[in-house]
CSV table of C-alpha atoms in Angstrom, one decimal:
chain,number,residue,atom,x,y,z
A,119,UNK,CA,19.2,13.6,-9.7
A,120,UNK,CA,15.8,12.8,-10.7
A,121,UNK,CA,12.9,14.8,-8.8
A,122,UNK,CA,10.9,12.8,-6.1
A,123,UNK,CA,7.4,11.8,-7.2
A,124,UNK,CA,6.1,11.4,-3.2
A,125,UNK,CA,6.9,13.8,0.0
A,126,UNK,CA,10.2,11.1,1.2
A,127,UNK,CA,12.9,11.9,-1.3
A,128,UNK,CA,15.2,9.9,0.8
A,129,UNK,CA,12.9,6.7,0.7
A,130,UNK,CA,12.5,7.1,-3.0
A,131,UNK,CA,16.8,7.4,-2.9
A,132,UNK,CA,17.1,4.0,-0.8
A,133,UNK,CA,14.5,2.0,-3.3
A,134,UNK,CA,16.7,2.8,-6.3
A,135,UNK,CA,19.5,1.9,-4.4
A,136,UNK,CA,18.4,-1.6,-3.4
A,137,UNK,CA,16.1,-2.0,-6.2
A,138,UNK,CA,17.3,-0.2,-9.3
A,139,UNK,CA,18.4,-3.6,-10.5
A,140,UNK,CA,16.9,-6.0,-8.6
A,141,UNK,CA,15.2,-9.3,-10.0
A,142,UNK,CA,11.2,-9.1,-10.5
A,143,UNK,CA,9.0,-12.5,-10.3
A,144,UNK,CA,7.1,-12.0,-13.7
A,145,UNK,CA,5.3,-15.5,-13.0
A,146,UNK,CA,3.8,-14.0,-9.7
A,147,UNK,CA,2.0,-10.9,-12.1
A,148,UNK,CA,0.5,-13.6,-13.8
A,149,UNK,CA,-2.0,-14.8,-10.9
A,150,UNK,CA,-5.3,-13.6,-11.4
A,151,UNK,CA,-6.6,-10.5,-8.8
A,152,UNK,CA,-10.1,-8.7,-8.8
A,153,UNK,CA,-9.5,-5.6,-9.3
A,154,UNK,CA,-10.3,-3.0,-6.1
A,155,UNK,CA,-13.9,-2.3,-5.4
A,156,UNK,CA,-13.6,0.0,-2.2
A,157,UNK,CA,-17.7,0.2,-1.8
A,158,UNK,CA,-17.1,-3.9,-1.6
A,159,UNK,CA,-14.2,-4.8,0.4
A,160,UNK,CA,-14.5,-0.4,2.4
A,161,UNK,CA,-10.8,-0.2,2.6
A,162,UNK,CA,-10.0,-3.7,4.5
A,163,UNK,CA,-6.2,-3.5,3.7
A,164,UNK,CA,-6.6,-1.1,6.0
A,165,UNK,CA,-7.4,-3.1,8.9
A,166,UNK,CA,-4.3,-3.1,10.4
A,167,UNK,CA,-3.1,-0.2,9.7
A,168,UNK,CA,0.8,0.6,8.5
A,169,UNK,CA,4.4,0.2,9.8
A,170,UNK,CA,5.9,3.7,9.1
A,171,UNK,CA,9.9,3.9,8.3
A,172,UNK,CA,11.8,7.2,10.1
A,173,UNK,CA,11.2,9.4,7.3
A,174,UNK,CA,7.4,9.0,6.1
A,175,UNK,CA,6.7,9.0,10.4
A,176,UNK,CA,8.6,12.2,10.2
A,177,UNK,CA,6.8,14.1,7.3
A,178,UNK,CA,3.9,12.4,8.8
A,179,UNK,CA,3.6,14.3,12.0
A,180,UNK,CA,4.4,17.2,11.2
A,181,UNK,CA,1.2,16.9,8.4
A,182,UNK,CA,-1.2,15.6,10.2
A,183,UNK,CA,-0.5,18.3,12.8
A,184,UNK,CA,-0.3,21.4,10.0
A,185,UNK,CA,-3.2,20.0,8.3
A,186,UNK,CA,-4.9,18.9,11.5
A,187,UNK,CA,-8.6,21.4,10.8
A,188,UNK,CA,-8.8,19.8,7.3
A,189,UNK,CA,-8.2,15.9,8.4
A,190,UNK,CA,-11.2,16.7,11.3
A,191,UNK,CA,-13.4,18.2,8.3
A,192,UNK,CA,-12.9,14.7,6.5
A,193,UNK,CA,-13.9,13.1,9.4
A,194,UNK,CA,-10.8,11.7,11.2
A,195,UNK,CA,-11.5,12.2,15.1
A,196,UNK,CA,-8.1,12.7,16.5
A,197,UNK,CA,-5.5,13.8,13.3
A,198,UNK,CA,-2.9,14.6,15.9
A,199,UNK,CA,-2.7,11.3,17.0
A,200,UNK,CA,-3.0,9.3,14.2
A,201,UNK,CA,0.6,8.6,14.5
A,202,UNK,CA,1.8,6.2,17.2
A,203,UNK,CA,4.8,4.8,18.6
A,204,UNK,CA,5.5,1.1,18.5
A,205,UNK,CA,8.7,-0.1,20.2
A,206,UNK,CA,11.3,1.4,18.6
A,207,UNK,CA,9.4,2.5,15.2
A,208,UNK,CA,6.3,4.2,14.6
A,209,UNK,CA,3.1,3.2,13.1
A,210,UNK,CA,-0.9,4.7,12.3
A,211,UNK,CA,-2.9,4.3,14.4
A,212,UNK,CA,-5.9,1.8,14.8
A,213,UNK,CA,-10.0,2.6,15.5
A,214,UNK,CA,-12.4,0.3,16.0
A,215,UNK,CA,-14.2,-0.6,13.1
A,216,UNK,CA,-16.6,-3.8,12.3
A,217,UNK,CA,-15.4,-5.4,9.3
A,218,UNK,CA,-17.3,-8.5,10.5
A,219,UNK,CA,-20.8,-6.9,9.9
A,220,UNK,CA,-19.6,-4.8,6.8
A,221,UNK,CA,-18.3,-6.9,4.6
A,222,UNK,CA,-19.8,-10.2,4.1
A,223,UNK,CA,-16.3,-12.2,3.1
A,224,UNK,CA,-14.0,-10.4,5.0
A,225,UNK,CA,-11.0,-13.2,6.5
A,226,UNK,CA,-12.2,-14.4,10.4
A,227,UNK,CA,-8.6,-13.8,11.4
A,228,UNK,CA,-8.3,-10.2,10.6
A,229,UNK,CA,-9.5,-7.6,13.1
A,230,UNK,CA,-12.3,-5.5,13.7
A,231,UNK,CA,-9.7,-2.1,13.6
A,232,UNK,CA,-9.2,0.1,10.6
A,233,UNK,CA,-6.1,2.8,10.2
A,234,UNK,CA,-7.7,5.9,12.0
A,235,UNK,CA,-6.9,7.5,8.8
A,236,UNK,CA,-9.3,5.7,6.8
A,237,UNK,CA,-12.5,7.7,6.1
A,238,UNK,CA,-15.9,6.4,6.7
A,239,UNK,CA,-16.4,6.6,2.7
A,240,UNK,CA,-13.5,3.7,2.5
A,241,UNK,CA,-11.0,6.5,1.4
A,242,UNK,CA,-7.3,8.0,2.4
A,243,UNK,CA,-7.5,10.8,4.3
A,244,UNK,CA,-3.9,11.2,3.2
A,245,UNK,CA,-4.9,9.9,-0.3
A,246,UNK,CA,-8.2,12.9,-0.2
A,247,UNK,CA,-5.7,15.9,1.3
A,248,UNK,CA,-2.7,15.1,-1.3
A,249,UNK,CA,-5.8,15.4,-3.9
A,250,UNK,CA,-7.0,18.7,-2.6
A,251,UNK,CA,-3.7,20.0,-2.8
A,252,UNK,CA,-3.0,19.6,-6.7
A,253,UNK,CA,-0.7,16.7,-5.8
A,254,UNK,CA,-0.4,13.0,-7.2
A,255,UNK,CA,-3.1,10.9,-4.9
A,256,UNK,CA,-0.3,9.1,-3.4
A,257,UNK,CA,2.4,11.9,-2.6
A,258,UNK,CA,1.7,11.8,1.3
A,259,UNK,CA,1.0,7.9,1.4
A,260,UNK,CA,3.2,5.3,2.7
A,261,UNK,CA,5.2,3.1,0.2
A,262,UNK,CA,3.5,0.1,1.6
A,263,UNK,CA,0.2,1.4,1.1
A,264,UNK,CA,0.0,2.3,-2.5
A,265,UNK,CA,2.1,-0.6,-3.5
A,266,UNK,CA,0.0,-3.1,-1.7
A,267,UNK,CA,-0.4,-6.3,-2.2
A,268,UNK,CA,2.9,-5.7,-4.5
A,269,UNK,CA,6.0,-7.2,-1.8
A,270,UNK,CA,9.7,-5.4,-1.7
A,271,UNK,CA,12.5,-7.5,-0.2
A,272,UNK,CA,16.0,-7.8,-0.9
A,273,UNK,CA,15.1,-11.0,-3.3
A,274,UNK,CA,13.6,-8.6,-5.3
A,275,UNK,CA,9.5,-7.1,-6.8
A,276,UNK,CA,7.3,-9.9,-6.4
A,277,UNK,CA,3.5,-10.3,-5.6
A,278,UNK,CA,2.9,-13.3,-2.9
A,279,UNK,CA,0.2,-15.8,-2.8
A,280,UNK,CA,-1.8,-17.8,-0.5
A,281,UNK,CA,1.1,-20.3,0.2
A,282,UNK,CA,3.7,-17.2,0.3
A,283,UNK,CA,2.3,-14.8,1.9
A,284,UNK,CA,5.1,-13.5,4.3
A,285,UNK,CA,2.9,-12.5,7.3
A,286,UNK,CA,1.5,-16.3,7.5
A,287,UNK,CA,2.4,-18.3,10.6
A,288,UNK,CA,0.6,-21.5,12.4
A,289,UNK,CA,-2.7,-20.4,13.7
A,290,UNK,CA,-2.4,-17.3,11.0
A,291,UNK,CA,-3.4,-17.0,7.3
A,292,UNK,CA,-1.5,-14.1,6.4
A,293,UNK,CA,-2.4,-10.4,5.5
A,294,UNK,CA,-1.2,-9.5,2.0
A,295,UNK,CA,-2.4,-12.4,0.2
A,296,UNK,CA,-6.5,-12.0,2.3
A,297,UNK,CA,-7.5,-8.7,1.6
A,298,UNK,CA,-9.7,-8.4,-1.2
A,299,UNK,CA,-7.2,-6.8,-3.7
A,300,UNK,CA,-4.6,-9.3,-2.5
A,301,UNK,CA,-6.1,-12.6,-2.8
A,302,UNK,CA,-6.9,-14.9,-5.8
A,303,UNK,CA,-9.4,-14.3,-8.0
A,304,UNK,CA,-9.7,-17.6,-10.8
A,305,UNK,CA,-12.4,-15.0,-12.7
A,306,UNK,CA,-9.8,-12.0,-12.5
A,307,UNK,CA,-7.7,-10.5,-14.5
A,308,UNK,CA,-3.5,-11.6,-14.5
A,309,UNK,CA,-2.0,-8.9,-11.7
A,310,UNK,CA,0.3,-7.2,-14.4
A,311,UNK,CA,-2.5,-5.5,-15.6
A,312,UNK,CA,-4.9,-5.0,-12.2
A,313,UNK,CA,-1.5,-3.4,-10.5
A,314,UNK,CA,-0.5,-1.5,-13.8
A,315,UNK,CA,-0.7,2.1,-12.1
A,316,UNK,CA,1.0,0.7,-9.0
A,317,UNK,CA,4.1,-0.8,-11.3
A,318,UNK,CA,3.9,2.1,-13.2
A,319,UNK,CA,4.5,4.4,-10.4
A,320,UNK,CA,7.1,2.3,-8.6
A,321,UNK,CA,9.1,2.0,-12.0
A,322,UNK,CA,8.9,5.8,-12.2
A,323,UNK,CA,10.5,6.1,-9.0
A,324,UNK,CA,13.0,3.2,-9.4
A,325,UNK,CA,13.7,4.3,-13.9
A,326,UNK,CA,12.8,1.2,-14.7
A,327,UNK,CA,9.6,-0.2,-17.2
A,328,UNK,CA,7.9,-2.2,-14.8
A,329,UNK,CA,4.9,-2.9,-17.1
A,330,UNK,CA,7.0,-4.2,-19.5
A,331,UNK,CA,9.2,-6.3,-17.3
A,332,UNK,CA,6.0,-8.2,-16.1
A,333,UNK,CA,5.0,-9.2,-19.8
A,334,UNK,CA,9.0,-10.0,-20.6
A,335,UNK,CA,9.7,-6.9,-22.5
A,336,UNK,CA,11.8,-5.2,-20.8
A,337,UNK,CA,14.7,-6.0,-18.3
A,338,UNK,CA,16.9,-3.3,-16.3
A,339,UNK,CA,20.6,-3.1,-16.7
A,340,UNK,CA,22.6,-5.4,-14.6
A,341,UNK,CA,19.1,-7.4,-13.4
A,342,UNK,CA,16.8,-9.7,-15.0
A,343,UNK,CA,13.1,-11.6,-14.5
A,344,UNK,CA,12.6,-14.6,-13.5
């Protein structure tokens, strides 16, 4: 059994399971993304904080309790509750934070709230502790944090677009394909290469080449691209 590379083992477990072969949209890496600027865009995939699955709400708590004197000296107000309940699930929590007046081409649609975890410097507080630690940046945050604007499903790895997007509805725009790392850039670079570190991780945790998959060099046993 291969060693987990984040603080959920048993999410890690479930991706390989559903995704250890799954199909990956190579023609989706090729549309062109800027890569992230956060003194640009301060962290606006952030705006709306993050749906949290049973385990990473779990190990979530409990850190953001234990570690509770170093969150308040990065400058999160209220570490103990930065994790809320929503229905049935669990979630971050929001604080108000104006986008609008920040960042000049930030989407109308999208909110004036940020994750109460985001720092006023446009950093992770989860991302800045895991550092402090000795650990990999990403070890204490959620899968669809670091892998964003990069899209699991049971279809398979893919990266949506404008007309794709899977949070767009009448009236809506969409969220994954708006935020500055997530939408089109025609003078950026194919997504294969801006997401590199994100596939790369995600492959290490699913044994597959990612990277290579996306440029048609490698495909994992039992799947294929497309």
């Amino acid at each position: 059994m291969q060693p987990p590379r984040t603080a959920y083992p048993a999410t890690e477990t479930a991706l390989r399971a559903t995704l250890g072969d799954a199909p990956l949209d190579r023609a989706s890496f090729e549309r062109r993304l800027a890569p992230c600027t956060l003194p640009h865009c301060r962290g606006t995939c952030c705006s709306e904080g993050v749906r949290l699955n049973g385990e990473e709400a779990t190990v979530l708590r409990h850190l953001v309790c234990g570690e509770a004197e170093h969150l308040r000296s990065l400058g999160v107000e209220d570490p103990e509750g930065a994790i809320v309940r929503e229905g049935r699930g669990w979630r971050t929590a929001l604080r108000p934070e104006p986008f609008h007046g920040r960042v000049p081409d930030y989407p109308a649609h999208l909110g004036d709230t940020a994750c109460t975890l985001l720092l006023e410097d446009s950093r992770c507080a989860l991302q800045v502790l895991a550092e402090a630690r000795g650990l990999h940046p990403w070890h204490y945050k959620p899968l669809a944090c670091w892998l964003h604007p990069i899209s699991l499903s049971a279809e398979g790895i893919r990266l949506h677009d404008e007309t794709s997007d899977p949070y767009r509805e009448d009236g809506y725009a969409g969220f994954t394909s708006q935020t500055h790392c997530g939408r089109t850039d025609p003078c950026g670079q194919p997504a294969r290469e801006v997401l590199r570190t994100e596939l790369e991780f995600l492959g290490e945790i699913l044994g597959r080449d990612l990277p290579g998959e996306t440029r048609g060099e490698a495909v994992p046993d039992g799947g294929g691209g497309t």
